[in-house]
Amino acid sequence: MPGRLYALLVGIDAYPAPIPTLSGCVNDVAGMAGLLRERVGDAALDLVVLTDADATRSAVAERCADHLGRAGPEDVALFYYSGHGSQQATPEELWDLEPDHRNETLVCVDSRTEGSWDLVDKELAGLLQAIASSGCHTLVVLDCCHAGDGTRDADDVVRLAPPDPRSRPASTFLGLAPEGASRPGIPAVSATRTGRWTPAGRHVLLAACRPSETAKEVTVQGRQRGALSAALEAAVLGTDGRPSYRDVLRIVTADVSSRVRGQHPQVETAEATELDRPFLGGAIPATPRPLTLSRLPDGWSIDSGAVHGVPAPIGDDTTELAVYPLGGETSGSPLATAAVSRVLPDRSIVTLTPPLDPAFVYRAVVTSIPLKPVLVGVVGDSAGAAALREAADHADEALVDLVEGAEATDADLLVEATAGGFVITRPGVTRPLVPVVDGAGREERTIRALEQVARWLRLSALANPVSRLVVDAVRVEVEAGTATVRAGGTLTIAYAGSDPPRFTVRLANTTARPLWAALIDLTETYGIFTDAFPAGSVALGPGESTAVELVGQVADGQWQAGTVSLRDQLMVVTSTIEFDPRSLEQEELDVSRMPSGPAATNRGGDPAGPGSNLERALSSTRTRRLGPRAGTAAVADWRTDSVFVVTNRPR
């Protein structure tokens, strides 16, 4: 990670006559400033903004020298210009530096006034070479005409700053006077007679277009913007913050090409290896990349597919999404809703309601994901198997699908029908999951037991395949004595004589936004407990943490029956909004106490429906009869992480 980001942003709309005024340059600078403040943060950012009357030639040159010049070897310097580009005749003394005898220039607000000039490409290169000489990484973004062959234009209106007709002496060039003299505060830079002025060192130049093209303006959410600036902002917002320069060029070029014609952004550097560096040298920390929705030749699609864990539709049940502006909040009513119709390896095709403008990229948030029923293979006595199928047909929840024959080889669970009752196992495991289910009403009690196991299995595997919450958004640590494990790990604890072991679960919000977390205990005997926090979930502000003291237990009855070790899955559910998981609770599985009558209907909680997309996802682990999604449900981003605790109670 670099040290600090020193940024100089210049945007000019209010040019004095006869230079045509522009409309989107100040908007470009405001957008970039907001992006840097949000993604880099004030603690690591030194920002100077010059707009309109403040963006004089002397101010731009001096801020390049004294502000960007502060960047050290571990820092990053950014020069960002949005305005007119133009051309100017090259003084005869410098013809060997410019084969066509025409300089490319940036037009400052006072460039055409008496005693002032455009900022020539060679002057800018000299300033940047002095900045890069410290060893810092330097990025230059020019949202103007690249070679001065034109300037920003919009629609049919050509916004062209005419070439400066004045004859300009070489002595007015910053740092390029033939005698080597320089203005106060501006470093002298020796000229390299290469015919092209590209500063050496760790720098990258991102230009709006090719030399023969014009840089254009577009309307984005009702505001005028430079096509390059709008695309660059969307590229940073639409990634995890650390794409390489090659990635940025690809994304920006595709975006610009979809909006305007005859404009192809360009990247230049003195060292090709710089193109493989992260954008801005890595000054933007890795952040969760929003899920995006865009229109491609084969239709609307989200940028996540099978390799990201997006499940294929299961009958009429599929992944559903709410659609919002790319840079906007995901609170309030969405612009549209989408449903996944086909999952490809790298993305998923969706149907969109209502239609949206295909020229833009949007943000999508998952509101519902399909969950498969638990597949149960039935083997053994045919009469018993038939009776079990009949009981399943009359069950109200039907979280399980019973299969026989060849299909049973791929089942999640197996039920063997015997003369003495039903034996429930997992494929490849001979030890029954529960005691043999026998006696009166054993068919209904077996279905009840299977449904309880199914609820446990569905919840234990619940994950958001397209969550944009980073790993360790809420850091999970489980401690016992000197041992500590994090998410994905297993902690082994043991009784001390008859005293059960104690351990601590710590949850810490590592992000800059408030989050809510719940701790769900899934026991090996298919119980689900959510009582770690009185309200089910706990609010954690930025940097806040909480701790829960728990006890590992192997119940006396289990221990006396021969069980000496049990494993608990501690699932932490993290959400961007408040939620209540308490409707998930179920006691340990005990087939002797299972009622033998028809199962009570489980509609997933409150008849009014889940209050958010997360509560809907949690409720869907308990039933296949959840009903349509409420249009007013709040939309959260959420993720799950688990730690496993093995409790040993030796004989």
PDB file of C-alpha atoms in Angstrom, residues 24 27-29 31-32 35 80 82 141 143 152 216-221 223-238 251-252 255-256 259 263 326 359-361:
ATOM      1  CA  GLY A  24     -19.430  19.181 -17.472  1.00  0.00           C
ATOM      2  CA  ASN A  27     -19.016  18.169 -12.470  1.00  0.00           C
ATOM      3  CA  ASP A  28     -16.165  15.859 -13.452  1.00  0.00           C
ATOM      4  CA  VAL A  29     -13.889  17.305 -10.794  1.00  0.00           C
ATOM      5  CA  GLY A  31     -17.291  13.523  -8.994  1.00  0.00           C
ATOM      6  CA  MET A  32     -13.610  12.588  -8.811  1.00  0.00           C
ATOM      7  CA  LEU A  35     -14.825   9.353  -5.226  1.00  0.00           C
ATOM      8  CA  TYR A  80      -6.526  15.358 -13.252  1.00  0.00           C
ATOM      9  CA  SER A  82     -11.052  18.380 -17.387  1.00  0.00           C
ATOM     10  CA  VAL A 141      -5.833  11.958 -16.448  1.00  0.00           C
ATOM     11  CA  ASP A 143     -10.358  14.539 -20.175  1.00  0.00           C
ATOM     12  CA  ARG A 152     -14.716  18.301 -25.930  1.00  0.00           C
ATOM     13  CA  LYS A 216     -17.095  14.289 -25.803  1.00  0.00           C
ATOM     14  CA  GLU A 217     -19.587  15.114 -23.098  1.00  0.00           C
ATOM     15  CA  VAL A 218     -22.563  12.968 -22.149  1.00  0.00           C
ATOM     16  CA  THR A 219     -25.552  13.313 -19.843  1.00  0.00           C
ATOM     17  CA  VAL A 220     -25.342  11.025 -16.801  1.00  0.00           C
ATOM     18  CA  GLN A 221     -28.271  11.071 -14.373  1.00  0.00           C
ATOM     19  CA  ARG A 223     -25.806  16.084 -15.366  1.00  0.00           C
ATOM     20  CA  GLN A 224     -23.273  16.890 -18.067  1.00  0.00           C
ATOM     21  CA  ARG A 225     -20.096  14.829 -17.735  1.00  0.00           C
ATOM     22  CA  GLY A 226     -17.052  14.059 -19.784  1.00  0.00           C
ATOM     23  CA  ALA A 227     -17.455  10.616 -21.328  1.00  0.00           C
ATOM     24  CA  LEU A 228     -14.035   9.563 -20.016  1.00  0.00           C
ATOM     25  CA  SER A 229     -14.635  10.950 -16.518  1.00  0.00           C
ATOM     26  CA  ALA A 230     -18.039   9.292 -16.195  1.00  0.00           C
ATOM     27  CA  ALA A 231     -16.640   5.979 -17.409  1.00  0.00           C
ATOM     28  CA  LEU A 232     -13.619   6.175 -15.103  1.00  0.00           C
ATOM     29  CA  GLU A 233     -15.794   6.878 -12.082  1.00  0.00           C
ATOM     30  CA  ALA A 234     -18.070   3.956 -12.977  1.00  0.00           C
ATOM     31  CA  ALA A 235     -15.045   1.686 -13.486  1.00  0.00           C
ATOM     32  CA  VAL A 236     -13.697   2.400 -10.003  1.00  0.00           C
ATOM     33  CA  LEU A 237     -17.134   2.065  -8.400  1.00  0.00           C
ATOM     34  CA  GLY A 238     -17.786  -1.133 -10.334  1.00  0.00           C
ATOM     35  CA  ILE A 251     -13.625  -1.132 -18.820  1.00  0.00           C
ATOM     36  CA  VAL A 252     -13.456   2.572 -19.691  1.00  0.00           C
ATOM     37  CA  ASP A 255     -18.201   2.229 -21.419  1.00  0.00           C
ATOM     38  CA  VAL A 256     -17.216   5.197 -23.613  1.00  0.00           C
ATOM     39  CA  ARG A 259     -22.177   6.068 -25.080  1.00  0.00           C
ATOM     40  CA  GLN A 263     -13.722   8.307 -29.037  1.00  0.00           C
ATOM     41  CA  LEU A 326     -24.617   2.400  -9.771  1.00  0.00           C
ATOM     42  CA  ALA A 359     -26.700   2.967 -22.032  1.00  0.00           C
ATOM     43  CA  PHE A 360     -25.985   2.765 -18.297  1.00  0.00           C
ATOM     44  CA  VAL A 361     -24.590   0.284 -15.813  1.00  0.00           C
TER      45      VAL A 361
END
